[in-house]
Amino acid sequence: MTKISQHFLTFVAMLACVTGVQAQGSYPNKPIKMLIPLAAGSAVDNAARVLTQKMAIGLGQNIVIENIAGSSGLIGADRVAKAAPDGYTLGGFNDSILTMLPHIYPHMPWNALTDFDPISLAATVEWGLVVKTDSNYKTVADFIAAAKAAPGKLNYSSGGNGSPQHLAMALFASRAGINALHVPYKGATPAAVAVAAGEVDVAFQGLGTVTSLIQANKVRLLAVSSSKRLPQYPNVPTVDESGLKNFFFNSWFAMVVPAGTPKDIVERLNNEMRKALADPETRDKLVALGVTLRGTLAQELGVATKAQFEMYRKLIQDNNIKSD
C-alpha cells in the first residue's frame, strides 16, 4: 500500500469518527415518537399532549404520540422496552405500568426496574370518585351505605385488571368494608364513558380523564382523593372529609426511554421537560387537567419508582388483586 493510500484511509477513518460524533451531537434530527400504553383521552394522554407540544419547540422536532391501549398497558410498554435506545422512542407511562402491573401479571415480557431508563416524573394526577349526573348517590356516604345494603350488587368500571382505577377502587372498597363488582374496560376513557352512560354505578378516575365529562354535566364528582380540596373544585369534599378517614390516592405521569439510551440524550430530554413545565401557559393548561406539576431529575424518578414498586407489592398481595 502506498503512503498516499495509507494517508487517505486514515483521513476517511477520522472523518467517519467526526461524522459519528456530529450525528450523535445533533440529537434530535428527526421526529420523536412517544408511545402511551393507554387510551386516548386518559389523564396521562391529555397531560402528555400538552407537555410534548411545548417540549417539541425546545427540541426543534415534532413529538408524535401513539396510543397503544390494552392489557392495562402491557402491550405498549413492551414496545417501548424493545425499541432502539436512541432517544427517538419515548414512553409516557402512568405509575401503574411501572409499579403495579409487575405484581399482578405472573409472566411479564419486560422488567419494570431494568428495561427502562427514567427521564422525569412530570406530574401527579389527582383522582376522584364519579357517578352519573342523575345518580341517586349524592355523597360518598350514600354510595357506601347502598353497597353495604346490597353486597356485590353495585359495580364499578376500570381501565382493566391491575389498572389504577381497579386498584384505587379495590382499596376504597377494602377500607370502606364493602363488596362491589369490578367491570374492566379497555382503557380509562371507556371506563369513564361507562359511568356517564349508566353502564356502571361508579368509578375512581384521574380527573384529567373525566374533566370534559364533568364540564359537559355527564358525570358528577362525589369526592376527590387528595389530602385537601382542589382549587378547581372548591365545593367538592375530599374522601377523608366524606367519612373515610385517611384515604388518599393519586397517580403519576412519567417519561421513560428504553434502557441504554445515551446519558446526554436523557439529560437533554429531562431539561426540555422541566423547561416546558416551567412555562406559565403550559402550567395553566396542565393544572386545568387536574394534575400537580413535578419535574424531577432522572435519578429522582428512579428512586420514587423503586419505593412505590415495593409499596404496591404489599397492597396488591393484601387485596389479592390478580390478572384474568
Short mmCIF file of C-alpha atoms in Angstrom, two decimals:
data_model
loop_
_atom_site.label_atom_id
_atom_site.label_comp_id
_atom_site.label_asym_id
_atom_site.label_seq_id
_atom_site.Cartn_x
_atom_site.Cartn_y
_atom_site.Cartn_z
CA MET A 1 0.00 0.00 0.00
CA THR A 2 1.38 3.43 -0.92
CA LYS A 3 1.82 6.25 1.57
CA ILE A 4 -0.89 8.18 -0.26
CA SER A 5 -3.33 5.28 0.19
CA GLN A 6 -2.44 4.99 3.86
CA HIS A 7 -2.99 8.72 4.40
CA PHE A 8 -6.30 8.55 2.53
CA LEU A 9 -7.59 5.64 4.64
CA THR A 10 -6.53 7.43 7.82
CA PHE A 11 -8.38 10.55 6.67
CA VAL A 12 -11.53 8.52 5.88
CA ALA A 13 -11.43 6.88 9.33
CA MET A 14 -11.04 10.23 11.07
CA LEU A 15 -13.87 11.71 9.02
CA ALA A 16 -16.14 8.82 9.96
CA CYS A 17 -15.42 9.36 13.66
CA VAL A 18 -16.09 13.09 13.41
CA THR A 19 -19.30 12.49 11.44
CA GLY A 20 -20.48 9.99 14.08
CA VAL A 21 -19.85 12.48 16.88
CA GLN A 22 -21.69 15.20 14.97
CA ALA A 23 -24.62 12.87 14.27
CA GLN A 24 -24.97 11.98 17.94
CA GLY A 25 -24.47 15.57 18.98
CA SER A 26 -27.22 16.80 16.63
CA TYR A 27 -29.97 14.96 18.50
CA PRO A 28 -32.73 15.16 17.62
CA ASN A 29 -32.51 15.31 13.83
CA LYS A 30 -35.85 13.66 13.07
CA PRO A 31 -39.31 13.45 14.70
CA ILE A 32 -39.59 11.66 18.04
CA LYS A 33 -42.29 9.15 18.88
CA MET A 34 -43.93 8.91 22.30
CA LEU A 35 -45.75 5.65 22.94
CA ILE A 36 -48.52 5.91 25.51
CA PRO A 37 -49.77 2.45 26.60
CA LEU A 38 -53.16 3.92 27.49
CA ALA A 39 -56.28 5.00 25.65
CA ALA A 40 -56.52 8.42 24.01
CA GLY A 41 -58.26 10.82 26.35
CA SER A 42 -56.85 9.27 29.52
CA ALA A 43 -55.33 11.56 32.14
CA VAL A 44 -51.78 10.68 31.08
CA ASP A 45 -52.60 11.08 27.40
CA ASN A 46 -54.16 14.51 27.91
CA ALA A 47 -51.24 15.74 30.02
CA ALA A 48 -48.66 14.28 27.63
CA ARG A 49 -50.16 16.08 24.65
CA VAL A 50 -49.94 19.45 26.41
CA LEU A 51 -46.41 18.83 27.67
CA THR A 52 -44.90 17.39 24.48
CA GLN A 53 -46.30 20.24 22.40
CA LYS A 54 -44.08 22.63 24.38
CA MET A 55 -41.13 20.21 24.53
CA ALA A 56 -41.19 19.87 20.75
CA ILE A 57 -40.50 23.58 20.38
CA GLY A 58 -37.39 23.33 22.57
CA LEU A 59 -36.18 20.18 20.83
CA GLY A 60 -36.82 21.54 17.35
CA GLN A 61 -38.61 18.35 16.30
CA ASN A 62 -42.19 17.12 16.46
CA ILE A 63 -43.12 14.59 19.11
CA VAL A 64 -45.71 12.24 17.64
CA ILE A 65 -47.93 10.49 20.17
CA GLU A 66 -49.14 6.96 19.51
CA ASN A 67 -51.68 5.36 21.86
CA ILE A 68 -51.39 1.60 22.34
CA ALA A 69 -54.19 0.62 24.70
CA GLY A 70 -54.88 -2.86 26.01
CA SER A 71 -53.80 -5.28 28.73
CA SER A 72 -53.58 -2.42 31.25
CA GLY A 73 -50.52 -1.03 29.45
CA LEU A 74 -48.51 -4.23 28.99
CA ILE A 75 -48.55 -4.15 25.18
CA GLY A 76 -47.47 -0.54 24.75
CA ALA A 77 -44.82 -0.76 27.45
CA ASP A 78 -43.39 -3.83 25.71
CA ARG A 79 -42.98 -1.77 22.53
CA VAL A 80 -41.02 0.85 24.46
CA ALA A 81 -38.84 -1.73 26.22
CA LYS A 82 -37.88 -3.33 22.90
CA ALA A 83 -37.34 -0.10 20.94
CA ALA A 84 -33.88 1.11 19.93
CA PRO A 85 -32.29 3.10 22.80
CA ASP A 86 -31.57 6.11 20.62
CA GLY A 87 -33.86 8.76 22.08
CA TYR A 88 -36.40 8.55 19.27
CA THR A 89 -38.87 6.36 21.18
CA LEU A 90 -40.20 7.70 24.48
CA GLY A 91 -42.68 6.15 26.88
CA GLY A 92 -45.41 8.19 28.52
CA PHE A 93 -46.30 5.96 31.46
CA ASN A 94 -48.54 6.10 34.48
CA ASP A 95 -47.27 4.62 37.73
CA SER A 96 -49.42 1.52 37.29
CA ILE A 97 -47.23 0.28 34.46
CA LEU A 98 -44.02 0.52 36.46
CA THR A 99 -45.16 -0.22 39.99
CA MET A 100 -48.44 -2.18 39.95
CA LEU A 101 -48.56 -4.46 36.90
CA PRO A 102 -45.38 -6.38 37.80
CA HIS A 103 -47.15 -7.71 40.91
CA ILE A 104 -50.34 -8.64 39.07
CA TYR A 105 -49.18 -10.40 35.92
CA PRO A 106 -47.05 -13.50 36.61
CA HIS A 107 -45.23 -13.60 33.26
CA MET A 108 -44.11 -10.09 32.37
CA PRO A 109 -42.40 -9.61 28.97
CA TRP A 110 -40.21 -6.87 30.44
CA ASN A 111 -38.67 -5.84 33.75
CA ALA A 112 -40.07 -2.60 35.16
CA LEU A 113 -36.88 -1.73 37.04
CA THR A 114 -34.25 -2.65 34.44
CA ASP A 115 -35.75 -2.32 30.95
CA PHE A 116 -36.45 1.43 31.12
CA ASP A 117 -34.31 4.45 31.94
CA PRO A 118 -36.12 7.28 33.76
CA ILE A 119 -36.38 10.78 32.29
CA SER A 120 -38.58 12.64 34.76
CA LEU A 121 -41.69 12.46 36.92
CA ALA A 122 -43.76 15.06 35.08
CA ALA A 123 -46.83 15.35 37.27
CA THR A 124 -49.06 13.65 39.77
CA VAL A 125 -52.65 13.13 38.68
CA GLU A 126 -55.39 13.93 41.17
CA TRP A 127 -58.26 11.45 41.42
CA GLY A 128 -61.89 11.39 42.36
CA LEU A 129 -64.98 9.20 42.74
CA VAL A 130 -67.51 9.83 39.95
CA VAL A 131 -71.12 8.81 39.30
CA LYS A 132 -73.61 9.58 36.54
CA THR A 133 -75.03 13.08 36.92
CA ASP A 134 -78.54 11.87 37.79
CA SER A 135 -77.29 9.13 40.14
CA ASN A 136 -79.10 8.70 43.45
CA TYR A 137 -75.74 8.75 45.22
CA LYS A 138 -75.14 12.33 46.27
CA THR A 139 -72.26 11.66 48.66
CA VAL A 140 -69.60 9.06 49.36
CA ALA A 141 -71.59 8.02 52.41
CA ASP A 142 -74.65 7.39 50.18
CA PHE A 143 -72.70 5.03 47.97
CA ILE A 144 -71.11 3.16 50.88
CA ALA A 145 -74.48 2.72 52.57
CA ALA A 146 -76.07 1.38 49.38
CA ALA A 147 -73.16 -1.01 48.80
CA LYS A 148 -73.44 -2.36 52.35
CA ALA A 149 -77.18 -2.85 51.94
CA ALA A 150 -76.69 -4.91 48.75
CA PRO A 151 -73.30 -6.65 48.88
CA GLY A 152 -71.89 -7.41 45.44
CA LYS A 153 -74.79 -5.74 43.60
CA LEU A 154 -73.24 -2.35 42.83
CA ASN A 155 -70.46 -2.23 40.25
CA TYR A 156 -67.56 -0.05 39.17
CA SER A 157 -65.55 0.34 35.99
CA SER A 158 -61.80 0.39 35.47
CA GLY A 159 -59.31 0.54 32.63
CA GLY A 160 -58.59 -3.17 33.06
CA ASN A 161 -57.37 -5.63 35.66
CA GLY A 162 -54.47 -4.10 37.53
CA SER A 163 -55.17 -0.62 36.22
CA PRO A 164 -55.01 2.36 38.63
CA GLN A 165 -58.83 2.59 38.53
CA HIS A 166 -59.07 -1.05 39.62
CA LEU A 167 -56.55 -0.68 42.41
CA ALA A 168 -57.99 2.60 43.68
CA MET A 169 -61.50 1.20 43.93
CA ALA A 170 -60.32 -2.10 45.41
CA LEU A 171 -58.52 -0.18 48.15
CA PHE A 172 -61.54 2.06 48.67
CA ALA A 173 -63.86 -0.97 48.96
CA SER A 174 -61.48 -2.67 51.37
CA ARG A 175 -61.23 0.39 53.59
CA ALA A 176 -64.99 1.06 53.45
CA GLY A 177 -65.88 -2.57 54.17
CA ILE A 178 -67.96 -3.02 51.04
CA ASN A 179 -68.13 -5.55 48.22
CA ALA A 180 -68.61 -4.13 44.70
CA LEU A 181 -68.39 -5.86 41.33
CA HIS A 182 -65.41 -4.97 39.13
CA VAL A 183 -66.17 -4.36 35.44
CA PRO A 184 -62.94 -3.93 33.43
CA TYR A 185 -62.87 -1.91 30.19
CA LYS A 186 -60.11 -1.45 27.63
CA GLY A 187 -58.73 1.80 28.96
CA ALA A 188 -59.54 4.61 31.37
CA THR A 189 -61.57 6.62 28.87
CA PRO A 190 -64.06 3.84 28.01
CA ALA A 191 -64.36 3.18 31.75
CA ALA A 192 -65.26 6.83 32.36
CA VAL A 193 -67.75 6.87 29.49
CA ALA A 194 -69.35 3.77 31.01
CA VAL A 195 -70.20 5.79 34.12
CA ALA A 196 -71.71 8.59 32.03
CA ALA A 197 -73.77 6.05 30.07
CA GLY A 198 -75.09 4.39 33.22
CA GLU A 199 -73.45 1.05 32.41
CA VAL A 200 -71.82 1.03 35.87
CA ASP A 201 -72.60 2.73 39.15
CA VAL A 202 -69.34 4.42 39.99
CA ALA A 203 -65.64 4.68 39.23
CA PHE A 204 -62.44 6.10 40.61
CA GLN A 205 -60.80 8.13 37.86
CA GLY A 206 -57.93 10.50 37.24
CA LEU A 207 -59.51 13.94 36.97
CA GLY A 208 -57.76 14.56 33.67
CA THR A 209 -59.80 11.73 32.18
CA VAL A 210 -63.19 12.95 33.42
CA THR A 211 -62.78 16.74 33.27
CA SER A 212 -64.63 17.06 29.95
CA LEU A 213 -67.42 14.76 31.20
CA ILE A 214 -67.79 16.85 34.35
CA GLN A 215 -67.90 20.06 32.32
CA ALA A 216 -70.49 18.52 29.99
CA ASN A 217 -72.60 17.59 33.05
CA LYS A 218 -72.44 13.89 32.18
CA VAL A 219 -70.78 12.73 35.39
CA ARG A 220 -70.73 14.16 38.90
CA LEU A 221 -67.72 14.24 41.19
CA LEU A 222 -68.66 12.92 44.64
CA ALA A 223 -65.26 13.47 46.23
CA VAL A 224 -61.57 13.87 45.47
CA SER A 225 -58.97 11.55 46.95
CA SER A 226 -56.36 14.24 47.54
CA SER A 227 -55.29 15.37 51.01
CA LYS A 228 -57.17 18.66 50.64
CA ARG A 229 -59.78 20.20 48.37
CA LEU A 230 -58.64 21.17 44.90
CA PRO A 231 -58.76 24.80 43.69
CA GLN A 232 -60.61 23.82 40.51
CA TYR A 233 -63.30 22.01 42.55
CA PRO A 234 -63.58 24.03 45.77
CA ASN A 235 -67.08 22.72 46.58
CA VAL A 236 -66.18 19.05 46.21
CA PRO A 237 -65.12 17.42 49.51
CA THR A 238 -62.24 15.02 49.92
CA VAL A 239 -62.88 11.33 50.59
CA ASP A 240 -61.32 11.92 54.00
CA GLU A 241 -63.82 14.71 54.72
CA SER A 242 -66.60 12.45 53.50
CA GLY A 243 -66.06 9.96 56.31
CA LEU A 244 -63.45 7.52 55.01
CA LYS A 245 -60.61 8.87 57.11
CA ASN A 246 -57.04 8.96 55.80
CA PHE A 247 -57.94 7.59 52.39
CA PHE A 248 -55.72 9.25 49.79
CA PHE A 249 -54.92 8.15 46.25
CA ASN A 250 -53.27 9.70 43.23
CA SER A 251 -51.16 8.51 40.34
CA TRP A 252 -48.36 9.97 38.31
CA PHE A 253 -47.28 10.59 34.76
CA ALA A 254 -43.65 9.95 33.94
CA MET A 255 -41.45 9.87 30.87
CA VAL A 256 -39.06 6.98 30.28
CA VAL A 257 -36.87 5.67 27.46
CA PRO A 258 -35.56 2.19 26.62
CA ALA A 259 -32.70 1.11 28.89
CA GLY A 260 -29.29 2.01 27.49
CA THR A 261 -30.28 5.35 25.97
CA PRO A 262 -27.18 7.64 25.98
CA LYS A 263 -26.92 9.78 29.09
CA ASP A 264 -26.57 13.03 27.14
CA ILE A 265 -29.91 12.33 25.42
CA VAL A 266 -31.55 11.51 28.76
CA GLU A 267 -30.23 14.81 30.15
CA ARG A 268 -31.47 16.75 27.11
CA LEU A 269 -34.96 15.29 27.40
CA ASN A 270 -35.03 15.94 31.15
CA ASN A 271 -34.00 19.56 30.64
CA GLU A 272 -36.61 20.15 27.95
CA MET A 273 -39.35 18.59 30.07
CA ARG A 274 -38.55 20.77 33.05
CA LYS A 275 -38.37 23.88 30.86
CA ALA A 276 -41.79 23.03 29.45
CA LEU A 277 -43.23 22.55 32.94
CA ALA A 278 -41.91 25.98 33.93
CA ASP A 279 -43.73 27.68 31.04
CA PRO A 280 -46.72 29.61 32.50
CA GLU A 281 -49.14 28.76 29.68
CA THR A 282 -48.24 25.08 29.79
CA ARG A 283 -48.57 25.05 33.58
CA ASP A 284 -52.05 26.59 33.41
CA LYS A 285 -53.22 24.03 30.87
CA LEU A 286 -51.90 21.11 32.93
CA VAL A 287 -53.35 22.37 36.21
CA ALA A 288 -56.73 22.69 34.48
CA LEU A 289 -56.49 18.97 33.71
CA GLY A 290 -56.30 18.18 37.42
CA VAL A 291 -52.59 17.47 37.72
CA THR A 292 -49.95 18.71 40.13
CA LEU A 293 -46.72 19.59 38.35
CA ARG A 294 -43.46 17.95 39.41
CA GLY A 295 -40.48 17.86 37.00
CA THR A 296 -37.85 15.78 38.78
CA LEU A 297 -34.33 14.79 37.89
CA ALA A 298 -34.00 11.39 36.22
CA GLN A 299 -32.46 9.76 39.28
CA GLU A 300 -35.27 11.06 41.49
CA LEU A 301 -37.82 9.28 39.32
CA GLY A 302 -35.74 6.11 39.61
CA VAL A 303 -35.79 6.28 43.41
CA ALA A 304 -39.54 7.03 43.52
CA THR A 305 -40.30 4.13 41.18
CA LYS A 306 -38.43 1.62 43.33
CA ALA A 307 -40.09 2.85 46.53
CA GLN A 308 -43.61 2.70 45.07
CA PHE A 309 -42.84 -0.68 43.45
CA GLU A 310 -42.32 -2.15 46.92
CA MET A 311 -45.31 -0.35 48.43
CA TYR A 312 -47.73 -1.69 45.83
CA ARG A 313 -46.29 -5.17 46.08
CA LYS A 314 -47.72 -5.41 49.61
CA LEU A 315 -51.01 -3.63 48.81
CA ILE A 316 -51.74 -5.90 45.85
CA GLN A 317 -50.90 -9.04 47.77
CA ASP A 318 -53.03 -7.95 50.74
CA ASN A 319 -56.02 -7.25 48.46
CA ASN A 320 -55.47 -10.38 46.34
CA ILE A 321 -55.63 -8.47 43.05
CA LYS A 322 -54.78 -10.74 40.12
CA SER A 323 -54.87 -10.74 36.35
CA ASP A 324 -57.55 -12.60 34.39
#
